[in-house]
XYZ file of C-alpha atoms in Angstrom:
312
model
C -161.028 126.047 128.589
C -161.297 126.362 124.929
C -159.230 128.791 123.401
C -162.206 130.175 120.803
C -163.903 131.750 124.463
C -163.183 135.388 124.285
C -160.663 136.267 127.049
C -161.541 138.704 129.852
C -161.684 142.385 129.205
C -159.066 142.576 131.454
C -156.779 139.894 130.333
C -156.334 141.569 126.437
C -154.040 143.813 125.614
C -154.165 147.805 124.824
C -156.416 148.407 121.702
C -154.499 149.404 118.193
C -155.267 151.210 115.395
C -154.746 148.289 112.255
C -154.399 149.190 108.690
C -154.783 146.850 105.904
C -152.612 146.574 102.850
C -154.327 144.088 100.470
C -158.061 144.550 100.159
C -158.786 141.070 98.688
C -161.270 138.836 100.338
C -158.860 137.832 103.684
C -157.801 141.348 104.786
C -161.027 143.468 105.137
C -162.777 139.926 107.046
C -160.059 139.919 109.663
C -159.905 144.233 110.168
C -163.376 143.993 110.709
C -163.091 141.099 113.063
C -160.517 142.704 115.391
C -162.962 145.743 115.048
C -165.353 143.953 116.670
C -162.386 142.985 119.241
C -162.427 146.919 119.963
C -159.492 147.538 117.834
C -160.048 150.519 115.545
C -159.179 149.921 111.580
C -157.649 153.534 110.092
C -156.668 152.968 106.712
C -156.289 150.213 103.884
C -154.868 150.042 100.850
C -156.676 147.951 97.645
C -155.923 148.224 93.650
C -158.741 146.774 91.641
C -162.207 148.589 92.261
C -163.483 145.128 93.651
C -161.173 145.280 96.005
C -162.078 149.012 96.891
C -165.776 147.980 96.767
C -164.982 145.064 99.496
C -163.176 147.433 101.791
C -165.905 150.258 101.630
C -168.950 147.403 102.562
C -166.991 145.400 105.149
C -165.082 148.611 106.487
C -167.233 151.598 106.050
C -165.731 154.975 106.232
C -162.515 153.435 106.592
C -159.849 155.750 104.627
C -158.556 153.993 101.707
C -154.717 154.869 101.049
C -151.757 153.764 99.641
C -150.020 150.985 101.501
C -146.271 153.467 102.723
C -149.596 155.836 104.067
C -151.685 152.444 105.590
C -148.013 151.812 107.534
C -148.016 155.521 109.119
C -151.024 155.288 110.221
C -151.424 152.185 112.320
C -149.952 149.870 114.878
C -151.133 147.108 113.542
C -150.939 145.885 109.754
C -152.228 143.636 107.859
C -150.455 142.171 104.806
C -153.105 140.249 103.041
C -151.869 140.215 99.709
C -150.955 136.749 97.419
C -147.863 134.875 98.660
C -145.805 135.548 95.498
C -146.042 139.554 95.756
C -145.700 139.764 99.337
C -141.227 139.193 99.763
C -141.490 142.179 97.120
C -143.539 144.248 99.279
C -142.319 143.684 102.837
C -138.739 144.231 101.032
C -140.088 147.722 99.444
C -141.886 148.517 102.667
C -138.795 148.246 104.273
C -136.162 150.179 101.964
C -138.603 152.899 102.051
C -138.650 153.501 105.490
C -142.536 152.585 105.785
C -142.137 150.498 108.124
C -141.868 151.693 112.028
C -140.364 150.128 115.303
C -142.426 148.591 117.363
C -145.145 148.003 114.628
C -147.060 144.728 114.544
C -146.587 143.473 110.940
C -148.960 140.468 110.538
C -148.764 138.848 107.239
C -151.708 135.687 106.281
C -149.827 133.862 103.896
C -149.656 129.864 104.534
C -146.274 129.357 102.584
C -144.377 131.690 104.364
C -143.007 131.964 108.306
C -141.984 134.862 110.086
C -138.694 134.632 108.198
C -139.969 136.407 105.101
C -140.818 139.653 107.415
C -136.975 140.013 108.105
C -136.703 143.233 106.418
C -139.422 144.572 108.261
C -137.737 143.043 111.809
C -134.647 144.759 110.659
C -136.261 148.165 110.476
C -137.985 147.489 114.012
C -140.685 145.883 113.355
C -142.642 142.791 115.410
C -142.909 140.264 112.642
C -146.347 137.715 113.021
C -147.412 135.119 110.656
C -151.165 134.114 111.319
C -152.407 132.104 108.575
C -156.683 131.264 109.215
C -156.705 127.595 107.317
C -160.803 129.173 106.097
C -161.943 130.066 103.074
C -162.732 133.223 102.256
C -166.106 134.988 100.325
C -165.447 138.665 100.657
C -168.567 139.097 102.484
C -169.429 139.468 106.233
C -170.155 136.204 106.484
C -166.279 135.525 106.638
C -166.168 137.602 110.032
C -168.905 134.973 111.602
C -166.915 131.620 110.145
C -163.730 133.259 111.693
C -165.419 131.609 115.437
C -163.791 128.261 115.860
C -161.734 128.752 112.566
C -157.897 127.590 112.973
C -154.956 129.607 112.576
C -151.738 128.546 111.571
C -148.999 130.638 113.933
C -145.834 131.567 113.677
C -143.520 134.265 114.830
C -140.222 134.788 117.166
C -140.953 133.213 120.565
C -140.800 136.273 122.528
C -144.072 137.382 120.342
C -145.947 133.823 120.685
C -148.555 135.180 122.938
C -149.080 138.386 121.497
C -149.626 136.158 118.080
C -151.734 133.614 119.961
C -153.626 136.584 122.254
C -154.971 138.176 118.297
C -155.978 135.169 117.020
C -158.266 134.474 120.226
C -159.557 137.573 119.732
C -160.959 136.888 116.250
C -162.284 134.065 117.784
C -159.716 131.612 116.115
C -157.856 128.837 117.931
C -153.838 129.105 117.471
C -151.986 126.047 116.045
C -148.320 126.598 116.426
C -146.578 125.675 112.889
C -142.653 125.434 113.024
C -140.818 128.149 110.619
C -139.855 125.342 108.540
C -142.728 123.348 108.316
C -144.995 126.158 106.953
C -145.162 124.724 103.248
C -145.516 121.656 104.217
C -148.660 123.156 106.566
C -149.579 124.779 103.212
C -149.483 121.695 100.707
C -151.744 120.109 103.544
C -154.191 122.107 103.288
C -154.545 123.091 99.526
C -154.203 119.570 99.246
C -157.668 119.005 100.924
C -159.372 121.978 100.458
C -158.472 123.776 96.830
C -158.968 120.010 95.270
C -162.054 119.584 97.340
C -163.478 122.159 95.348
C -162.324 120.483 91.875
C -163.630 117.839 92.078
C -167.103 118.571 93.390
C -166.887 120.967 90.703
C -166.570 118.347 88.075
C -168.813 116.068 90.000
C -171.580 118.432 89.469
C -171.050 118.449 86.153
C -170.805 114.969 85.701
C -174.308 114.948 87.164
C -175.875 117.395 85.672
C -174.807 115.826 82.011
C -176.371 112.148 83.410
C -179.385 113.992 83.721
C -179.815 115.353 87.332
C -181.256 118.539 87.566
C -179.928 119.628 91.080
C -176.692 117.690 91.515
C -175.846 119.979 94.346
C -178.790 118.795 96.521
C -178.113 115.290 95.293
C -174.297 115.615 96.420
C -174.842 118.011 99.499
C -175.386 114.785 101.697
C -173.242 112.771 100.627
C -170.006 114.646 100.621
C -171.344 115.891 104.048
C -171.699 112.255 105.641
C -168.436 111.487 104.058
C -166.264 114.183 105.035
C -168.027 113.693 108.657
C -166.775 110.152 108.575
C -163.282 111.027 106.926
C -162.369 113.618 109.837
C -163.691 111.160 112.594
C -162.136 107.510 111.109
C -159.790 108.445 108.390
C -158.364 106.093 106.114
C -161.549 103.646 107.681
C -164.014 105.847 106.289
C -163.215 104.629 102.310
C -165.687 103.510 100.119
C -166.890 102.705 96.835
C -165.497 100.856 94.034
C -161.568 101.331 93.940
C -161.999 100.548 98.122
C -164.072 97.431 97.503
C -161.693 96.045 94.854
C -164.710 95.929 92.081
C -162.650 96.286 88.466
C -165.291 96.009 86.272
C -166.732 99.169 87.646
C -163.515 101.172 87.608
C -163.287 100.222 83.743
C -166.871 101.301 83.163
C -166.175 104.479 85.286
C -163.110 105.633 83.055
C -164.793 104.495 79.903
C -168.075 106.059 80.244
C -165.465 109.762 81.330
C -163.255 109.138 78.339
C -166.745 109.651 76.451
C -168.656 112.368 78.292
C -165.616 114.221 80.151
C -162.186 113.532 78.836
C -160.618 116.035 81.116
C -161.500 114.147 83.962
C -160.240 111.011 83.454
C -156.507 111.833 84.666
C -158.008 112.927 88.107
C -159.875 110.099 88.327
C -157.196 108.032 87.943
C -154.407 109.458 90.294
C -156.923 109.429 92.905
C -158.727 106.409 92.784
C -154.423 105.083 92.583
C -153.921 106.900 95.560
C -157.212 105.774 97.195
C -156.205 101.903 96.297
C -152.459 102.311 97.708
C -154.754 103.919 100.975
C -157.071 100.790 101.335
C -154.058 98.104 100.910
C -152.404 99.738 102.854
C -154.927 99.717 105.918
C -156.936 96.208 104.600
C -159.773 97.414 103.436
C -159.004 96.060 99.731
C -158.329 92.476 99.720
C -154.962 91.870 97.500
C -156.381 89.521 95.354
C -158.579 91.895 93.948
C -155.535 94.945 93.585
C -154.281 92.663 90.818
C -157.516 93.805 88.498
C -158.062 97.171 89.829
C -154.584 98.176 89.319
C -154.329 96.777 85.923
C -157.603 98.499 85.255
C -155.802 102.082 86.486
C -152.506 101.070 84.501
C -154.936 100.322 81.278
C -156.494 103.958 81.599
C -153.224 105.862 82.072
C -152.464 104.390 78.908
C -155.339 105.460 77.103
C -157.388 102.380 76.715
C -161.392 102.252 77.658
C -160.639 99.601 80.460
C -162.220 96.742 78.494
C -159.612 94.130 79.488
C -160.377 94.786 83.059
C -164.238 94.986 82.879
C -164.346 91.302 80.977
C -162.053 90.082 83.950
């Protein structure tokens, strides 16, 4: 049975109050999600009046309070706040006797384990790391994506299922991630999604200076077939020039950026590198043509236009 099914009414365990401290664009998405699990959000905590603005739409009438008052309050809290501030604020929480025994202390941060909770565990507390590998909006729509949406788990193993029994309840499926591997976890995924984003980014605008006057219905297609074919075959999935081996088109590729987009010519180059080093590697770019293409990549790290390699 798949683990995004709801699990029986019976089955789930006794409803909390949760508090959020953090109103940025994960926290009020995943209060609102257990909400709709039957738990019952009492308080949250948020700086910046977007932040307030985001808790009063996706939380409505929900108290907002300062994070020692969000702690006192519920059972269940949620530290959704940016990696680097949160060992500063589970360390404050703690020295100022916020925190509770027996409270559920979930933080959402990818970098960081359970182990970064240990002041909290020290003062009593049930330490959880659930990490939901998503992207966030800020709107309601992040409560629907949520169904199906991976989490990345970790806590102490006598709380496993309690971490594993939330995250089913938001209609996530748990992926158990080793304390120690959790940057690693996190590289992996800002490696593929936060540069996904870059460079369609800069492919739009690529586009849209050639002339096209809706790149993003021109690209929507595309990246969709080839991100399809990328999580289904892999490293079989490559394409396109740098895969194929053509040189001359490389050279006219970083030439023709070196005019138009300067700024994009180093990313171009470390990845079609890393996309050549990919296709040797699995055969899909014959060595005798490497020779060229490498040359070609060598040429434009060193700040020619690639003419040597196009006249090859």
């Amino acid at each position: 049975m798949s683990t995004s099914q709801q699990p029986d009414p019976r089955d789930r365990p006794a409803r909390l109050s949760v508090g959020v401290v953090g109103a940025g664009r994960v926290g009020p998405a995943l209060a609102a999600s257990l909400q709709l699990a039957g738990h019952r959000p009492v308080a949250v905590s948020g700086v910046s009046d977007s932040s307030r603005r985001r808790a009063e739409r996706m939380l409505p009438d929900v108290p907002m309070v300062p994070p020692a008052e969000v702690l006192a309050r519920a059972e269940l809290v949620l530290l959704t706040v940016p990696d680097d501030v949160l060992p500063g604020l589970v360390e404050g929480l703690a020295e100022t006797g916020a925190v509770k025994p027996g409270q559920l202390l979930v933080h959402t941060s990818g970098r960081y384990g359970a182990k970064v909770l240990d002041p909290a565990l020290r003062a009593g507390a049930l330490p959880l790391a659930l990490h939901p590998a998503m992207t966030f909006t800020g709107t309601p729509v992040d409560v629907q994506r949520l169904a199906g949406c991976s989490f990345g788990v970790t806590a102490p193993e006598e709380l496993r299922l309690a971490a594993e029994a939330l995250v089913i309840e938001m209609g996530g499926e748990p992926e158990w991630i080793a304390e120690e591997m959790r940057p690693l976890y996190h590289a992996a995924l800002a490696l593929g999604a936060n540069h996904l984003v870059t460079l369609v980014a800069q492919s739009m605008e690529l586009l849209r200076e050639a002339g096209v006057a809706a790149p993003d219905r021109m690209l929507g297609p595309l990246l969709g077939a080839a991100l399809d074919n990328a999580l289904r075959s892999g490293d079989a999935a490559l394409t396109g020039p740098v895969a194929r081996g053509d040189a001359g088109t490389v050279a006219a590729h970083v030439t023709e950026l070196r005019r138009h987009a300067p700024q994009t010519v180093a990313g171009y180059l470390a990845m079609a590198r890393a996309t050549a080093d990919r296709a040797l590697a699995h055969g899909l770019l014959k060595p005798e043509l490497a020779e060229d293409l490498l040359g070609v990549l060598a040429n434009g790290t060193n700040g020619t236009n690639g003419a040597e390699g196009e006249a090859r």
